[in-house]
Every structure is written in C-alpha cells, then in structure tokens.
Amino acid sequence: MAGDLQRERGIEEVVAKMSEKTAVAFAPGLEDVVATRTRLSSVDGAAGRLVIAGFPVEELAGRASFEETLYLLWNGALPDKEQLSVLGRDLAVHRALPKVAVEVLEAAAAGRVPPMDALRMTSGTLGLGNGDDRDDALRLVAAFPTIVAAYWRLSQGHELVEPDPELTHAANYLYMLSGEIPSTERVRALETYLNTVSDHGMNASTFAARVIVSTRSDFVSAVVGAVGALKGPLHGGAPGPALDVVFEIGEASRAESHLRAKLDRGERLMGFGHRVYKVRDPRADVLAAAGERLYASDADRDLYRLALKVEEMTLGLLKEYKPGRILQTNVEFYTALLLHGLGLPTELFTPTFAVGRVAGWTAHCFEQRELDRLIRPQSKYVGAEDRTWAPLEER
Ligand code: ACO
C-alpha cells in the first residue's frame, strides 16, 4: 500500500513538473527558442552579423562560386580543385528534368499557376530515384534552376533551352532563362546573390525541412515542404511586392504620400523588418554593393537611385509610425533590385531565392539526418473541457 502511494506521488510530481515545463516553454511563433545545434550558419540579430560555415557573409558571398558555397555547406570546408570539379560535374549531369517533370510544368503553365507553386509541384517529381540522400540532394539543387527557367519559358510561350553542361550553375541558370550566354559580371552578381541567401539559421522554411527529415522522411519531401514555407509573403514572398512599391512610386517626390497611404491603411512595407535582425540585415549591404556594381555597368541607374530614396523615406516613416519598434531594411529589398538588374521578372524573385536556399535546405537535411532526433514540440490546449456528446438530431 505504502509503495503504491509513493509511486502515485512520484507520478504526480512528474506530471506537475511537465506542466511547469510546458508553461515556461510556451513561446508563440517559437521566438528565441533554440531547437537544434548547427554548423551551417549563425545569425546574430543584435550585431547584424551572418556567418556561413565560419565565413562572414561579406567575406564569402562576393568571392565564392555557388558550387564552392554548396560544397562548404555540405562538407564543412572549401573544396580543392578536384573536389570542386567532381561536384560541378555531378550537378551538371543532374540538371536535366525527367519527362514527368516537364509534363507537370506544361500543365502548370496551361493553368497559369504562380511560379512558386509550379516549383513546389515539380520538385515532388524529383523523388522518383533510389531514395539515396546524396542523389536526392544533388538532383534537387541541380534541377531547381532548370525547373524555374523551363516554367518561365513555357509560361511565356517560348521554346525550352536545354541546360549547357559546360556552364557553371549560375551561368547556366541565366542561359536557360534567356537563351543567351551571360557576361561574367552578371554571373558574378547572381552568384553573390545565391551565396548570400544560401543559408540563414533556423528560418521558417529550413525548420519545415528539418521537421520533415526528423521523421526519417526523404529529402525531396523535406524540400517540397520548405518551398511551401518560403512562398509566404512574411518569408520569401516579399521581394516582388517590395519592387512593385518602387515602380508604383515612379518618382521620388511621390514617395512620401504613397508610403504614408500604405501605412495609414495598416499595410506592411515589404522588404523591411525582421524577426531576428534588430539592426540592418547584413545581407542587404552585400546585395546593395553588388547592385551598385551591376547598375553602374548595365542596368537602369535611375531606378536604383529612386529605390535608395524610397528606402531612406521608408525607414524614416517606420520610425514615425512604429515608435519603439526597430524596423530596418531586410534582404528582400536589395534582392528585388539586384534580380531586376539581372533582367529577372518579379514573378521569379522568390523562385530564385529558392534556387539559392536549396543549398542550405539540403545541408540542413544532412545535419538533421545525422542527428536523427524527432522534432516534436508541445502545444498549450486552450479549448473547451469536459463536453458531453449530443446526438446529431439534438444539435
Ligand atoms: N511594415 C510596417 N510595419 C511593420 C513591418 C513592416 N515591414 N514589419 C513589422 N511591422 C510592425 C507590425 O505591424 C507590428 O506593429 P504593431 O505592434 O503596431 O502591430 C510590429 O512592427 C512588430 O511586428 P511583428 O509582426 O511582431 O514582427 P515580426 O518579428 O514577427 O515580423 C516580419 C517580422 C514578418 C519579417 C515583419 O517585419 C514583416 O512582415 N515584414 C514585411 C515582410 C518582409 O519583408 N518579409 C521578408 C523578411 S526576410 C526573409 O524572410 C527572407
């Protein structure tokens, strides 16, 4: 008897401790909750610092090829010549799409599906392989540019451009979009962008991918989930609308009234604010510098000047409308400018973000696979209690 009582008390204590723990851990939006360890990237929101596998983003983004960044994320060190050439070759052979992928893209184009949805639908067809993680990862990273470029060309009624195995990953993406071999400057600008967005701590899409792999599911499923998460306007869907605002404003003298009207209507200004950065997003600076170079050489310089004015005005107005909130320029504002300078239509901004971020997603999938720990948080129940069942005819 005494033993039973003791055991019951013990159980009560454990339950009480669990409830206590649940109450303390409740964090809506998981803000400030540390869910895992990672070697891939570190985001210091207070200092405005992003480190990718040991390299500050300013050090890496403008120098590395996309293939070097991918190797770094997957292997934890920069490749030597031989390792780089093997990875380049492996990617090149996985660029072509299976027949079923092209059929999905054709159906999506006929239905005028938004490009991110076309990417989500088509990515799922890449899981027809042997279930090997490295094969899946290669196929995903290699085929993302092919999917985006093919979808764009189909939706414009153009012939598809086959991938060119002689070109690098970034050069080949621009080539498949336009059918023209891009200049070195344009390739450099795109690589800087892809490297800059390749990984960024435990953002929503990366978390989604890790949750899926944590159930011992496959990488293709994880990346399809991540694409769905990236699509939302609070995550990767902001750059198109951010540039639209610059176009709507048209000239600097109209900036203030236009932005005020948006804020008066309670709208959010896309390209500003961040959950983690409480100072300027360091990626904005890297992309601003790349944009400065690109617009100086071969794009619309006036648009760039106008965008800088819009940025300045927005920051001033956000201080006025949201006093006490620290709302700074985020990566999306300069993403929009840079990708526009590269000739990409706004509809392709978020899919191009995915072309870069799939490097980080797959690297996180490898890390999560190694960790092999199911991600399964708790929820706090706030619904009704002790209801009694009423038969259908009495309701
Ligand atoms: N414009 C106007 N007001 C804003 C903005 C903005 N861009 N961002 C935040 N606020 C306001 C909110 O309305 C809120 O005001 P309130 O307290 O008076 O209601 C306050 O600032 C705090 O906002 P939260 O939503 O709590 O901040 P959170 O940290 O959750 O949001 C987010 C971060 C979602 C990025 C937000 O700043 C936003 O919506 N920005 C615009 C969309 C955008 O640029 N997204 C891309 C982010 S970068 C990336 O994911 C790659």
CSV table of N, CA and C and ligand atoms in Angstrom, one decimal, residues 233-236 238 263 267-275 278 283 318 322 325 327 330-332 353, ligand 1:
chain,number,residue,atom,x,y,z
A,233,PRO,N,4.4,35.6,-48.0
A,233,PRO,CA,4.9,36.9,-48.0
A,233,PRO,C,5.7,37.4,-46.8
A,234,LEU,N,5.5,36.7,-45.7
A,234,LEU,CA,6.3,37.0,-44.5
A,234,LEU,C,7.7,36.4,-44.5
A,235,HIS,N,7.9,35.5,-45.5
A,235,HIS,CA,9.2,34.9,-45.6
A,235,HIS,C,9.9,35.3,-46.9
A,236,GLY,N,9.7,34.4,-47.9
A,236,GLY,CA,10.4,34.7,-49.2
A,236,GLY,C,9.6,35.4,-50.2
A,238,ALA,N,8.4,38.4,-50.3
A,238,ALA,CA,8.4,39.9,-50.2
A,238,ALA,C,9.1,40.6,-51.3
A,263,LEU,N,0.9,52.9,-45.0
A,263,LEU,CA,0.9,52.8,-43.5
A,263,LEU,C,-0.4,53.2,-42.9
A,267,GLU,N,-1.0,48.7,-43.8
A,267,GLU,CA,-0.2,47.7,-44.6
A,267,GLU,C,1.2,47.6,-44.1
A,268,ARG,N,1.8,46.5,-44.3
A,268,ARG,CA,3.3,46.3,-44.0
A,268,ARG,C,4.1,46.7,-45.3
A,269,LEU,N,5.2,47.3,-45.1
A,269,LEU,CA,6.1,47.7,-46.2
A,269,LEU,C,7.1,46.6,-46.4
A,270,MET,N,6.9,45.9,-47.6
A,270,MET,CA,7.7,44.7,-47.9
A,270,MET,C,9.2,45.1,-48.0
A,271,GLY,N,10.0,44.2,-47.5
A,271,GLY,CA,11.5,44.5,-47.6
A,271,GLY,C,12.0,45.2,-46.3
A,272,PHE,N,11.1,45.3,-45.3
A,272,PHE,CA,11.6,46.0,-44.1
A,272,PHE,C,11.1,45.2,-42.9
A,273,GLY,N,11.9,45.2,-41.8
A,273,GLY,CA,11.6,44.4,-40.6
A,273,GLY,C,12.1,43.0,-40.7
A,274,HIS,N,12.4,42.4,-39.5
A,274,HIS,CA,12.9,41.1,-39.5
A,274,HIS,C,12.7,40.5,-38.1
A,275,ARG,N,12.4,39.2,-38.0
A,275,ARG,CA,12.2,38.6,-36.7
A,275,ARG,C,13.5,38.6,-35.8
A,278,LYS,N,17.8,43.1,-35.4
A,278,LYS,CA,17.3,44.3,-34.9
A,278,LYS,C,18.2,45.5,-35.3
A,283,ARG,N,22.9,41.1,-45.0
A,283,ARG,CA,22.7,40.6,-46.4
A,283,ARG,C,22.3,41.8,-47.3
A,318,LEU,N,8.8,54.5,-40.9
A,318,LEU,CA,8.6,53.4,-40.0
A,318,LEU,C,8.9,53.8,-38.6
A,322,LYS,N,5.9,53.4,-36.2
A,322,LYS,CA,6.1,52.3,-35.3
A,322,LYS,C,7.1,52.7,-34.3
A,325,ARG,N,9.7,50.3,-32.2
A,325,ARG,CA,10.0,49.1,-33.0
A,325,ARG,C,11.2,49.3,-33.8
A,327,LEU,N,12.7,48.6,-37.0
A,327,LEU,CA,12.4,48.1,-38.3
A,327,LEU,C,13.4,48.6,-39.4
A,330,ASN,N,15.5,44.7,-44.8
A,330,ASN,CA,15.9,43.3,-44.8
A,330,ASN,C,16.5,42.9,-46.2
A,331,VAL,N,16.8,41.6,-46.3
A,331,VAL,CA,17.5,41.1,-47.5
A,331,VAL,C,16.6,41.3,-48.8
A,332,GLU,N,15.3,41.3,-48.6
A,332,GLU,CA,14.4,41.3,-49.8
A,332,GLU,C,14.4,42.6,-50.6
A,353,PHE,N,15.2,32.9,-55.1
A,353,PHE,CA,15.6,32.7,-53.7
A,353,PHE,C,15.7,31.2,-53.4
B,1,ACO,N1,6.0,47.5,-42.3
B,1,ACO,C1,5.1,48.1,-41.4
B,1,ACO,N2,5.0,47.6,-40.1
B,1,ACO,C2,5.8,46.6,-39.8
B,1,ACO,C3,6.7,45.9,-40.7
B,1,ACO,C4,6.7,46.4,-42.0
B,1,ACO,N3,7.6,45.9,-42.9
B,1,ACO,N4,7.3,44.9,-40.0
B,1,ACO,C5,6.8,44.9,-38.8
B,1,ACO,N5,5.9,45.9,-38.6
B,1,ACO,C6,5.2,46.3,-37.4
B,1,ACO,C7,4.0,45.3,-37.2
B,1,ACO,O1,2.8,45.8,-37.8
B,1,ACO,C8,3.9,45.4,-35.7
B,1,ACO,O2,3.3,46.6,-35.3
B,1,ACO,P1,2.2,46.6,-34.1
B,1,ACO,O3,2.9,46.1,-32.9
B,1,ACO,O4,1.8,48.1,-34.0
B,1,ACO,O5,1.1,45.7,-34.5
B,1,ACO,C9,5.4,45.5,-35.2
B,1,ACO,O6,6.0,46.1,-36.3
B,1,ACO,C10,6.0,44.1,-34.9
B,1,ACO,O7,5.7,43.2,-36.0
B,1,ACO,P2,5.8,41.7,-35.8
B,1,ACO,O8,5.0,41.1,-36.9
B,1,ACO,O9,5.5,41.3,-34.4
B,1,ACO,O10,7.3,41.4,-36.1
B,1,ACO,P3,7.9,40.0,-36.5
B,1,ACO,O11,9.2,40.0,-35.9
B,1,ACO,O12,7.0,38.9,-36.2
B,1,ACO,O13,7.9,40.2,-38.1
B,1,ACO,C11,8.4,40.2,-40.3
B,1,ACO,C12,9.0,40.1,-38.9
B,1,ACO,C13,7.3,39.2,-40.5
B,1,ACO,C14,9.5,40.0,-41.4
B,1,ACO,C15,7.8,41.6,-40.5
B,1,ACO,O14,8.8,42.6,-40.2
B,1,ACO,C16,7.2,41.9,-41.9
B,1,ACO,O15,6.1,41.5,-42.1
B,1,ACO,N6,8.0,42.5,-42.8
B,1,ACO,C17,7.5,42.7,-44.2
B,1,ACO,C18,7.6,41.4,-45.0
B,1,ACO,C19,9.1,41.1,-45.4
B,1,ACO,O16,9.8,42.0,-45.7
B,1,ACO,N7,9.4,39.8,-45.2
B,1,ACO,C20,10.7,39.3,-45.6
B,1,ACO,C21,11.5,39.0,-44.3
B,1,ACO,S1,13.2,38.5,-44.7
B,1,ACO,C22,13.0,36.8,-45.1
B,1,ACO,O17,12.2,36.1,-44.6
B,1,ACO,C23,13.9,36.3,-46.1
